[in-house]
Amino acid sequence: MSPNLHIAFRFLTAKKRAMLMSLSCTVLGVGLFIVTQATTSGFEDFFIKTILGTDGALRVEDKMQDTLRSMHAGGGSDFLISHREGVKYIEGVEEPKLVVSGLSQFANVSGTSAVLRGTVVIRSSFKNESAQVFGIDLDSHLKVSDLQHQIVQGSLAALRESPTGALVGKVLADRLELEVGNSFVLDAQGQLRRYRVSAIYETGVSDIDKTRVYVHLPEARSLLKKPIGVTFIQVNLFDKDRAPADAFQMQEVLKHSARPWQYREKAWLSAFRALSVSSAITVSVFTLIAGLAMFNTLAMIVLEKTKDIAILRSMGYERSDITRIFLWQAGIVLVIGAFAGALVGGAGTFLVSRIPLPINGIFKTETFQVSWNGWHYVEAVVTAAIMVMAASIIPARRAARLEPGDIVRGTAQ
Amino acid sequence: MNPSPSSLLPSPGAGDAGAIALRCTDLHRHLGQGEGRVHVLKGVSFEARRGQVYAIVGPSGCGKSTLLYLLGLLDQPDAGEIAIKGQVMSNNDDHARTAARGAHIGFVFQFHFLMLEFTSLENVMMPMRKLGKLTPAAMTDRAHQLLASVGLGDKTHRLGTQLSGGEQQRVAVARALANEPAIILADEPTGNLDVKNSTMVFDLLTRLARDHGQAVVLVTHNPEIAQRCDAVRPMRDGLFV
């Protein structure tokens, strides 16, 4: 152990009460930072998981057609009249197989599912509701969604075995008083077809659960009278965060609009980000308090140890040694505080994750959602380190500036 | 307990006895500011030889302690020169003066000035650890020998708070000798002790310093102590008289 560290340790342990106060503030600051970030990020992550599990990482939909950008003035002139650049969208994907083939060339694409969507009226023996029918190829769709984990009644096997089977959202099923095995009619502009409930799903997203009915793609084609083409192709990606870049490339290559999840859910994501920043600011106040406590402790030690500083300086300890001795004290509190704070943060996060909190609407959960992310611990420790060390510099430098002659003279007289 | 002569340490500097360890020339020092500014030292010159014990005496406020702190490089003169072992140090930067203090000067202060959270052994080892010339084992050995030589061989692991005033001052003497300095400066080293302890500390200081060939400069109000020194330099109004 270096002499400076040794002296720092003794100075610190001599002021047990003040040191424990600084330590508890640091532990509390780090712990609360971790818990708050874990809960805020937990809900954001869960929301992202939900939206990726329902509508996929991105959707390739309407075909894009470049509009005329310039035209000859006519009359044998070479003069060109410029038009504003623009893109015309043709609804849907006319040739899904070609587009799917093109999408398979993207290394980040992990799955694609062609979906035909249409507005219908669903009629049960109890009442009618407007709904949206989604024609899917079940196996393909399972690769781009969490549908298999969203089934709350019935089974996907029943849908696979029944050409006229359907998956109905829980809210819609409740409204129509439909159970697994019940039949219902879908009415698409006068085209009536009867289906049977193979399973009831629940995503937790109320807009989906109250409107969507999944049927086999050929059935949807017959119902909606669309023998070719699809409404969109849902795409899943290995790296979800690269969706915007991939979407841009897909648009360029496939000439179809592509909307990444970040763009699609921009409003909610912005709200979560604002909440995250807000809570980070709040918990930074706790680490600021830790810094102030450290400042207070060190300032007190400097005042009480002026004689010791004079002794050290008279023995050949330099100003930089005195600064280091006080910074070491802050460092010791920081290291112990960060370690204990991380443990407290981890334990707090675990306990919070057990708190019952039923939420339904934008996602479905029964308990507090937390995120176990190592970066939260790194951020908490770095924030505490900045606060504590910054707060320690002033007393440490003040201690180093003390003139040994002045101290000794003052004490002697 | 008085140390036995056999417990004394080897004296590497003893061979240089008589050589000038410290010299100051025409030192001036003002203290305070504005109207309260006082000319404390008014051109003091002084030299101290190895193996000799010097007493600086005089009434309070005559500038004894100010001179001692200047000689110990704890303070800087407004004018004049201080040379340690022939090297002028008074105008050097803080880094050089601090290094010189660590290597060549040992201090004994009036109010013990032990670091109370540390044991006797740790207090004595502290200057050695900073100088870093010896191995940890050699430092421990030397600290044990020094404490034995001041009669505290059985109290090496006692904290400063667990020692009496006299014992604390004896540890301070041992600590002042830790790096075998050429000069020992003592500011009223017995001023806070009873007669018995005063005598013991003074005897220790002078005997060890003579054996080790160190120049000892002490400031004292005690005429008995002063009379037992090799030279007495009375001061009045910032000058030797």
XYZ file of C-alpha atoms in Angstrom, chain A residues 9-396:
388
model
C -7.362 5.175 4.770
C -6.443 6.071 8.354
C -7.772 9.625 8.051
C -11.016 8.270 6.714
C -11.521 5.532 9.277
C -10.772 8.039 12.024
C -13.902 9.964 10.964
C -16.233 7.003 10.973
C -19.523 8.868 11.305
C -18.806 11.395 8.558
C -17.345 8.685 6.369
C -20.425 6.486 6.839
C -22.636 9.435 5.937
C -20.730 10.002 2.690
C -20.699 6.300 2.019
C -24.447 5.915 2.561
C -25.150 8.862 0.271
C -22.974 7.301 -2.425
C -24.586 3.887 -1.966
C -28.041 5.462 -2.106
C -27.153 7.566 -5.156
C -25.741 4.629 -7.118
C -28.506 2.256 -6.003
C -31.359 4.620 -6.825
C -29.808 5.503 -10.170
C -29.708 1.816 -11.094
C -33.248 1.062 -9.891
C -34.742 4.099 -11.640
C -32.976 3.423 -14.910
C -33.888 -0.264 -14.681
C -37.601 0.489 -14.243
C -37.775 3.273 -16.858
C -35.861 1.221 -19.399
C -37.799 -1.856 -18.347
C -41.101 -0.406 -19.522
C -39.514 1.009 -22.689
C -37.862 -2.312 -23.509
C -41.099 -4.163 -22.829
C -43.000 -1.768 -25.062
C -40.447 -2.275 -27.853
C -40.612 -6.042 -27.385
C -44.398 -5.864 -27.641
C -44.454 -3.764 -30.798
C -41.774 -5.908 -32.417
C -43.769 -8.985 -31.452
C -46.940 -7.683 -33.062
C -46.061 -5.505 -36.053
C -42.442 -6.584 -36.603
C -39.270 -4.562 -36.971
C -40.364 -2.990 -40.232
C -43.015 -3.161 -42.881
C -42.522 -3.010 -46.632
C -45.725 -1.671 -48.108
C -46.778 0.635 -50.888
C -44.960 0.569 -54.168
C -43.102 3.767 -54.992
C -43.114 5.296 -58.423
C -40.962 8.279 -59.323
C -42.875 11.185 -60.797
C -41.694 13.155 -63.821
C -38.878 15.470 -62.791
C -38.526 17.586 -65.968
C -40.049 18.008 -69.390
C -39.100 19.651 -72.666
C -40.489 23.074 -73.283
C -41.455 21.953 -76.788
C -41.331 23.847 -80.049
C -37.966 22.306 -80.934
C -36.367 24.008 -77.943
C -33.857 22.210 -75.713
C -35.258 24.079 -72.734
C -36.312 21.800 -69.865
C -39.048 22.714 -67.398
C -38.263 21.350 -63.945
C -40.887 19.813 -61.728
C -40.679 19.303 -58.021
C -39.264 15.914 -57.149
C -41.876 13.606 -55.739
C -42.913 10.030 -55.267
C -46.207 8.474 -56.128
C -47.312 5.554 -53.963
C -49.294 2.653 -55.374
C -51.102 0.932 -52.549
C -49.869 -2.506 -51.528
C -47.270 -4.926 -52.807
C -48.259 -6.253 -56.197
C -45.618 -8.933 -56.443
C -44.897 -10.165 -52.951
C -42.789 -13.126 -54.023
C -40.358 -10.866 -55.854
C -40.171 -8.452 -52.946
C -39.722 -11.298 -50.434
C -36.964 -12.672 -52.641
C -35.333 -9.247 -52.670
C -35.668 -8.947 -48.892
C -33.979 -12.309 -48.394
C -30.803 -10.766 -49.859
C -30.504 -8.480 -46.835
C -28.191 -10.081 -44.292
C -30.036 -8.554 -41.338
C -33.444 -9.961 -42.355
C -34.438 -12.935 -40.209
C -37.969 -13.476 -41.519
C -40.697 -12.101 -43.793
C -44.447 -12.518 -43.847
C -46.788 -11.325 -46.600
C -49.996 -9.957 -45.099
C -53.269 -9.096 -46.822
C -55.330 -6.714 -44.757
C -58.909 -5.578 -45.185
C -61.717 -3.946 -43.273
C -64.624 -6.207 -42.386
C -67.606 -6.505 -40.122
C -67.468 -9.459 -37.772
C -70.828 -10.931 -36.877
C -71.422 -13.308 -34.010
C -74.744 -14.569 -32.762
C -74.480 -11.905 -30.083
C -73.506 -8.694 -31.925
C -71.526 -7.147 -34.773
C -68.240 -5.248 -34.609
C -66.064 -3.652 -37.253
C -62.682 -5.323 -37.473
C -59.642 -5.832 -39.633
C -58.897 -9.157 -41.166
C -55.229 -10.132 -41.591
C -54.572 -12.885 -44.110
C -51.292 -14.593 -43.203
C -49.194 -17.632 -43.879
C -49.031 -18.883 -40.296
C -45.504 -20.320 -40.366
C -44.083 -17.233 -42.036
C -45.899 -14.948 -39.632
C -44.598 -16.795 -36.602
C -41.084 -15.843 -37.752
C -41.902 -12.141 -37.664
C -44.089 -11.974 -34.551
C -44.630 -13.382 -31.061
C -48.071 -14.693 -31.993
C -47.318 -18.137 -30.561
C -46.676 -16.598 -27.137
C -49.780 -14.415 -27.303
C -52.315 -17.239 -27.483
C -54.451 -17.242 -24.334
C -57.083 -19.789 -25.393
C -57.015 -22.532 -28.014
C -53.958 -23.360 -30.070
C -52.146 -22.489 -33.253
C -52.245 -26.170 -34.211
C -56.033 -25.884 -34.471
C -55.653 -22.969 -36.885
C -53.035 -24.837 -38.906
C -55.395 -27.826 -39.320
C -58.499 -25.814 -40.181
C -58.648 -23.832 -43.459
C -61.523 -21.780 -42.068
C -59.939 -21.315 -38.650
C -59.258 -17.847 -37.270
C -57.392 -16.121 -34.467
C -59.457 -13.480 -32.703
C -58.167 -10.758 -30.369
C -59.211 -11.146 -26.732
C -61.031 -7.834 -26.467
C -62.925 -8.468 -29.678
C -63.766 -12.034 -28.586
C -65.049 -10.741 -25.251
C -67.190 -8.118 -26.929
C -68.696 -10.700 -29.280
C -68.811 -13.343 -26.538
C -66.833 -15.703 -28.721
C -65.120 -18.798 -27.314
C -62.719 -21.199 -28.956
C -64.739 -23.417 -31.304
C -67.514 -20.843 -31.854
C -68.234 -19.744 -35.393
C -68.662 -16.241 -36.691
C -69.142 -14.499 -40.010
C -66.857 -11.972 -41.673
C -68.586 -9.531 -43.959
C -66.374 -7.764 -46.468
C -68.532 -5.454 -48.549
C -71.263 -8.009 -48.926
C -68.969 -10.998 -49.254
C -69.887 -13.258 -46.336
C -67.750 -16.153 -45.137
C -68.042 -18.225 -41.979
C -65.050 -19.027 -39.779
C -64.420 -20.845 -36.528
C -62.387 -19.506 -33.615
C -59.237 -21.671 -33.459
C -57.587 -19.552 -30.765
C -57.874 -16.271 -28.927
C -54.735 -14.137 -28.627
C -53.851 -11.225 -26.396
C -50.981 -8.841 -27.238
C -51.846 -6.346 -24.529
C -52.091 -3.613 -27.185
C -55.767 -2.739 -27.042
C -55.887 -1.353 -30.601
C -54.804 -4.753 -31.868
C -56.762 -6.965 -29.494
C -60.058 -5.251 -30.275
C -59.787 -5.209 -34.066
C -57.563 -7.911 -35.560
C -58.720 -11.264 -36.855
C -56.049 -13.518 -38.377
C -57.110 -15.985 -41.085
C -55.188 -18.040 -43.672
C -53.970 -15.928 -46.601
C -55.992 -17.826 -49.292
C -59.145 -17.315 -47.208
C -58.426 -13.605 -46.945
C -57.900 -13.414 -50.722
C -61.321 -15.005 -51.292
C -62.996 -12.821 -48.685
C -61.427 -9.567 -49.858
C -61.519 -10.559 -53.530
C -57.821 -9.909 -53.994
C -56.367 -12.890 -55.840
C -52.924 -11.280 -56.202
C -50.733 -8.973 -54.167
C -50.649 -8.236 -50.462
C -51.086 -5.126 -48.321
C -47.620 -5.259 -46.764
C -44.750 -7.530 -45.944
C -43.840 -7.706 -42.280
C -40.112 -8.088 -41.769
C -38.156 -9.235 -38.757
C -34.504 -8.337 -38.281
C -31.612 -9.872 -36.375
C -30.451 -6.422 -35.243
C -33.563 -4.354 -34.538
C -31.603 -1.167 -34.027
C -30.469 -1.202 -37.649
C -34.066 -1.025 -38.906
C -33.892 2.619 -40.119
C -30.748 2.002 -42.168
C -32.138 -1.248 -43.570
C -35.478 0.415 -44.366
C -33.684 3.130 -46.311
C -31.744 0.565 -48.347
C -34.868 -1.517 -48.944
C -36.688 1.513 -50.297
C -33.818 2.235 -52.658
C -33.508 -1.340 -53.874
C -37.089 -2.616 -53.842
C -38.859 0.634 -54.720
C -41.415 0.031 -51.995
C -41.883 2.184 -48.937
C -40.386 0.650 -45.794
C -41.267 1.880 -42.303
C -39.010 0.932 -39.410
C -40.457 0.454 -35.929
C -38.612 3.504 -34.632
C -40.529 5.693 -37.092
C -43.805 3.845 -36.657
C -43.789 4.206 -32.854
C -42.027 7.556 -32.729
C -44.564 9.205 -30.411
C -44.422 6.507 -27.717
C -40.666 6.144 -27.975
C -40.235 9.911 -27.549
C -42.408 9.777 -24.453
C -40.316 6.961 -22.986
C -37.089 8.794 -23.826
C -38.347 11.952 -22.123
C -39.314 9.888 -19.074
C -35.888 8.256 -19.028
C -34.038 11.575 -19.233
C -36.318 13.063 -16.595
C -35.699 10.213 -14.167
C -31.950 10.311 -14.893
C -31.938 13.992 -13.921
C -33.888 13.216 -10.765
C -31.550 10.463 -9.655
C -28.522 12.561 -10.548
C -29.668 14.796 -7.707
C -29.112 11.862 -5.362
C -25.560 11.435 -6.608
C -25.121 15.192 -6.303
C -26.075 14.804 -2.649
C -23.441 12.073 -2.415
C -20.941 14.547 -3.844
C -21.964 17.214 -1.342
C -21.668 14.744 1.519
C -18.173 13.854 0.327
C -17.289 17.539 0.070
C -18.551 18.072 3.604
C -16.613 15.109 4.993
C -13.362 16.069 3.309
C -13.707 19.744 4.204
C -14.168 18.667 7.810
C -11.151 16.357 7.680
C -9.025 19.145 6.143
C -10.000 21.462 8.988
C -9.236 18.845 11.610
C -6.044 17.622 10.019
C -4.197 20.874 9.397
C -1.564 19.892 11.983
C -1.128 16.505 10.325
C -0.800 18.237 6.962
C 1.950 20.423 8.443
C 3.726 17.342 9.844
C 3.523 15.577 6.505
C 4.814 18.637 4.655
C 7.672 19.016 7.167
C 8.617 15.375 6.546
C 8.947 15.888 2.799
C 5.437 15.136 1.596
C 4.702 17.387 -1.365
C 1.580 19.365 -2.165
C 0.672 16.722 -4.730
C 0.943 14.049 -2.009
C -1.520 15.994 0.154
C -3.904 16.332 -2.798
C -3.613 12.608 -3.456
C -4.231 11.730 0.187
C -7.564 13.565 0.075
C -8.499 12.294 -3.371
C -7.696 8.768 -2.200
C -10.201 9.241 0.616
C -12.851 10.168 -1.927
C -11.706 7.247 -4.073
C -12.050 4.782 -1.190
C -15.585 6.007 -0.426
C -16.391 5.917 -4.131
C -15.156 2.349 -4.673
C -16.920 0.951 -1.613
C -20.009 3.093 -2.326
C -20.132 2.067 -5.976
C -19.788 -1.621 -5.153
C -22.351 -1.547 -2.354
C -24.579 0.763 -4.432
C -24.505 -1.696 -7.327
C -25.527 -4.495 -4.958
C -28.300 -2.343 -3.486
C -29.368 -1.340 -7.006
C -29.463 -4.972 -8.121
C -31.422 -6.058 -5.055
C -33.763 -3.054 -5.409
C -34.348 -3.815 -9.070
C -35.199 -7.427 -8.196
C -37.641 -6.374 -5.480
C -39.287 -3.789 -7.745
C -39.706 -6.435 -10.448
C -41.859 -8.386 -7.983
C -44.285 -5.539 -7.333
C -47.709 -6.354 -8.834
C -48.710 -3.733 -11.416
C -51.372 -4.815 -13.927
C -51.106 -2.736 -17.116
C -53.061 -3.296 -20.321
C -53.396 -0.988 -23.273
C -50.010 -0.286 -24.783
C -48.676 -3.623 -23.537
C -49.758 -6.293 -21.104
C -47.974 -6.915 -17.847
C -48.900 -8.004 -14.358
C -45.752 -6.753 -12.586
C -43.312 -3.853 -12.720
C -41.088 -4.222 -15.758
C -37.360 -3.857 -15.196
C -34.397 -3.999 -17.488
C -31.234 -5.848 -16.416
C -28.669 -3.830 -18.290
C -25.002 -3.620 -17.321
C -24.787 -0.121 -18.782
C -27.102 1.174 -16.032
C -24.489 0.102 -13.482
C -21.695 1.684 -15.520
C -23.664 4.944 -15.896
C -24.505 5.020 -12.175
C -20.885 4.468 -11.148
C -19.548 6.999 -13.670
C -22.090 9.611 -12.517
C -21.204 9.006 -8.867
C -17.477 9.109 -9.720
C -17.848 12.470 -11.462
C -19.894 13.949 -8.614
C -17.762 12.596 -5.761
C -14.385 13.334 -7.340
C -15.477 16.797 -8.475
C -16.678 17.540 -4.945
C -13.370 16.296 -3.521
C -11.085 18.430 -5.652
C -11.825 21.675 -3.793
C -11.018 20.407 -0.249
C -8.070 18.387 -1.575
